[in-house]
Amino acid sequence: MNTPDTAPETGGSAPQQTALHRWAFWVAAVAVVAADQATKTIIRTFMDRGDIWPSDDWPVRLKYVTNTGAAFGMLQDQTVFLTVMTFIGLAAIYVYYRYPPFQHWVATLAIGMMLGGAVGNLIDRILDGRVTDFIDFPRFPAFNVADSSITVGVAIIIIGYLFLEARKDTPAAADADG
């Protein structure tokens, strides 16, 4: 049975995306890029590199740092490699968008979040050769809105797949669909 959250499979080709799926995907992607770039612009405008606000004794703070590598400082000064890898990641996100791991608007929302995060950091890498990070928990590497969006998007995909797909196979779900 088709519900507003699902679309019929089309004989081996990509599932048809409902308007809700497309809307969730694009709104998430655009919102993440906008929030990521706006927050980075604010940080670069009002803080100097290395500045920390409010102070060292807060559990979370703003700390303006830049990163020429990937997560956790890996692959420093590998901008070309990381840019190429980002484009490969964008291709993978497109495949996930066309062939989502499960048919639910939550999946396309999460995939849109990952797209927005990848594009947000790609913009930094292309324009500045480094990514601006500013969300700082002491004893943990600083990160940004794009990093958070990618992480949350992946978590949503995993949790959604485990719970939404598993629920489809239960007798109660079959009765509800039937």
Coordinates of C-alpha atoms in Angstrom, one line a residue:
M1 CA 0.0 0.0 0.0
N2 CA 1.3 3.5 -0.9
T3 CA 1.2 6.1 1.9
P4 CA 2.2 9.7 1.7
D5 CA 5.6 8.7 2.9
T6 CA 6.2 6.0 0.3
A7 CA 6.2 5.7 -3.5
P8 CA 5.8 2.6 -5.6
E9 CA 8.8 0.7 -6.9
T10 CA 9.1 1.0 -10.7
G11 CA 10.3 -2.4 -12.0
G12 CA 14.0 -2.3 -11.2
S13 CA 14.5 1.4 -11.9
A14 CA 14.8 4.1 -9.3
P15 CA 11.8 4.4 -6.9
Q16 CA 9.6 7.4 -7.7
Q17 CA 10.2 10.2 -5.3
T18 CA 7.1 11.8 -3.8
A19 CA 6.8 15.5 -3.5
L20 CA 7.4 15.2 0.2
H21 CA 10.7 13.3 -0.4
R22 CA 12.0 15.9 -2.9
W23 CA 10.9 18.7 -0.6
A24 CA 12.6 17.2 2.5
F25 CA 15.8 16.6 0.5
W26 CA 16.2 20.0 -1.0
V27 CA 15.0 22.0 2.0
A28 CA 17.5 20.1 4.2
A29 CA 20.4 20.5 1.8
V30 CA 19.8 24.3 1.2
A31 CA 19.1 25.0 4.9
V32 CA 22.3 23.2 6.0
V33 CA 24.5 25.0 3.4
A34 CA 22.9 28.4 4.4
A35 CA 23.3 27.8 8.1
D36 CA 26.9 26.4 7.7
Q37 CA 28.1 29.3 5.5
A38 CA 26.3 32.0 7.6
T39 CA 27.8 30.7 10.9
K40 CA 31.3 30.4 9.4
T41 CA 31.0 34.0 8.0
I42 CA 30.0 35.3 11.5
I43 CA 33.0 33.5 13.1
R44 CA 35.4 34.8 10.5
T45 CA 34.0 38.3 10.8
F46 CA 34.0 38.7 14.6
M47 CA 36.8 36.4 15.8
D48 CA 40.5 36.0 15.0
R49 CA 41.9 32.6 14.4
G50 CA 42.6 30.9 17.7
D51 CA 40.1 33.1 19.7
I52 CA 37.9 31.2 22.2
W53 CA 34.6 32.5 23.5
P54 CA 33.3 32.7 26.2
S55 CA 36.3 31.2 28.2
D56 CA 38.1 28.0 28.9
D57 CA 35.9 26.9 31.7
W58 CA 32.6 26.5 29.7
P59 CA 31.6 23.0 28.6
V60 CA 31.0 24.1 25.0
R61 CA 32.4 27.3 23.4
L62 CA 33.3 29.0 20.1
K63 CA 36.9 28.5 19.0
Y64 CA 37.9 29.8 15.6
V65 CA 40.2 27.3 14.0
T66 CA 40.8 26.2 10.4
N67 CA 41.5 22.7 9.1
T68 CA 43.3 21.7 5.9
G69 CA 42.6 18.1 6.6
A70 CA 39.6 15.9 7.2
A71 CA 37.8 14.9 10.5
F72 CA 39.9 14.8 13.6
G73 CA 42.9 16.5 11.8
M74 CA 43.6 13.5 9.5
L75 CA 45.1 14.1 6.0
Q76 CA 46.4 17.6 6.7
D77 CA 47.3 19.6 3.7
Q78 CA 45.7 17.1 1.3
T79 CA 43.2 19.7 -0.2
V80 CA 43.2 18.3 -3.7
F81 CA 42.7 14.7 -2.5
L82 CA 39.9 15.7 -0.1
T83 CA 38.2 17.8 -2.8
V84 CA 38.2 14.8 -5.2
M85 CA 36.9 12.6 -2.4
T86 CA 34.2 15.1 -1.7
F87 CA 33.0 14.9 -5.3
I88 CA 33.0 11.1 -5.0
G89 CA 31.0 11.5 -1.8
L90 CA 28.5 13.8 -3.7
A91 CA 28.1 11.1 -6.3
A92 CA 27.4 8.6 -3.6
I93 CA 24.8 10.9 -2.1
Y94 CA 23.1 11.3 -5.5
V95 CA 22.9 7.5 -5.7
Y96 CA 21.4 7.3 -2.2
Y97 CA 18.9 10.0 -3.2
R98 CA 17.9 8.0 -6.3
Y99 CA 17.9 4.6 -4.6
P100 CA 17.3 5.4 -0.9
P101 CA 18.0 2.6 1.7
F102 CA 14.4 2.7 2.7
Q103 CA 11.3 4.5 1.4
H104 CA 10.5 7.2 3.9
W105 CA 10.8 11.0 3.8
V106 CA 13.2 10.7 6.8
A107 CA 15.7 9.0 4.5
T108 CA 15.6 11.8 2.0
L109 CA 15.8 14.4 4.7
A110 CA 18.9 12.7 6.1
I111 CA 20.5 12.4 2.6
G112 CA 19.7 16.1 2.1
M113 CA 21.5 16.9 5.4
M114 CA 24.6 14.9 4.2
L115 CA 24.5 16.8 0.8
G116 CA 24.3 20.1 2.5
G117 CA 27.2 19.3 4.8
A118 CA 29.4 18.0 2.0
V119 CA 28.7 21.1 -0.1
G120 CA 29.2 23.5 2.9
N121 CA 32.7 22.1 3.6
L122 CA 33.5 21.9 -0.2
I123 CA 32.8 25.6 -0.5
D124 CA 35.4 26.3 2.2
R125 CA 37.9 24.0 0.6
I126 CA 37.5 25.5 -2.9
L127 CA 37.4 29.1 -1.8
D128 CA 40.0 29.1 1.0
G129 CA 41.8 25.8 0.8
R130 CA 40.8 25.0 4.4
V131 CA 37.6 24.5 6.4
T132 CA 36.5 26.8 9.2
D133 CA 35.6 25.0 12.4
F134 CA 34.3 26.7 15.5
I135 CA 32.1 24.5 17.7
D136 CA 34.4 23.3 20.5
F137 CA 34.0 20.8 23.3
P138 CA 37.2 20.7 25.3
R139 CA 39.2 17.5 24.6
F140 CA 37.4 17.0 21.3
P141 CA 38.3 18.4 17.9
A142 CA 36.4 21.6 16.8
F143 CA 33.8 21.1 14.2
N144 CA 31.1 23.1 12.3
V145 CA 27.5 22.9 11.2
A146 CA 28.4 21.0 8.0
D147 CA 30.3 18.3 10.0
S148 CA 27.3 18.0 12.4
S149 CA 24.8 17.7 9.6
I150 CA 26.8 14.9 7.9
T151 CA 27.1 13.0 11.2
V152 CA 23.4 13.4 12.1
G153 CA 22.4 12.5 8.6
V154 CA 24.4 9.2 8.7
A155 CA 22.9 8.5 12.2
I156 CA 19.4 9.1 10.9
I157 CA 20.0 6.7 8.0
I158 CA 21.3 4.0 10.3
I159 CA 18.6 4.4 12.9
G160 CA 15.9 4.8 10.3
Y161 CA 17.0 1.7 8.4
L162 CA 17.2 -0.4 11.6
F163 CA 13.8 0.7 13.0
L164 CA 11.6 1.7 10.0
E165 CA 12.8 -1.3 7.8
A166 CA 12.5 -3.7 10.7
R167 CA 9.0 -2.4 11.5
K168 CA 7.9 -3.2 7.9
D169 CA 8.6 -6.9 8.5
T170 CA 6.5 -7.2 11.7
P171 CA 3.0 -8.7 11.6
A172 CA 1.5 -5.4 13.1
A173 CA 3.0 -3.4 10.3
A174 CA 1.7 -5.8 7.7
D175 CA -1.8 -5.5 9.2
A176 CA -1.6 -1.7 9.2
D177 CA -0.5 -1.6 5.6
G178 CA -3.0 -4.3 4.5

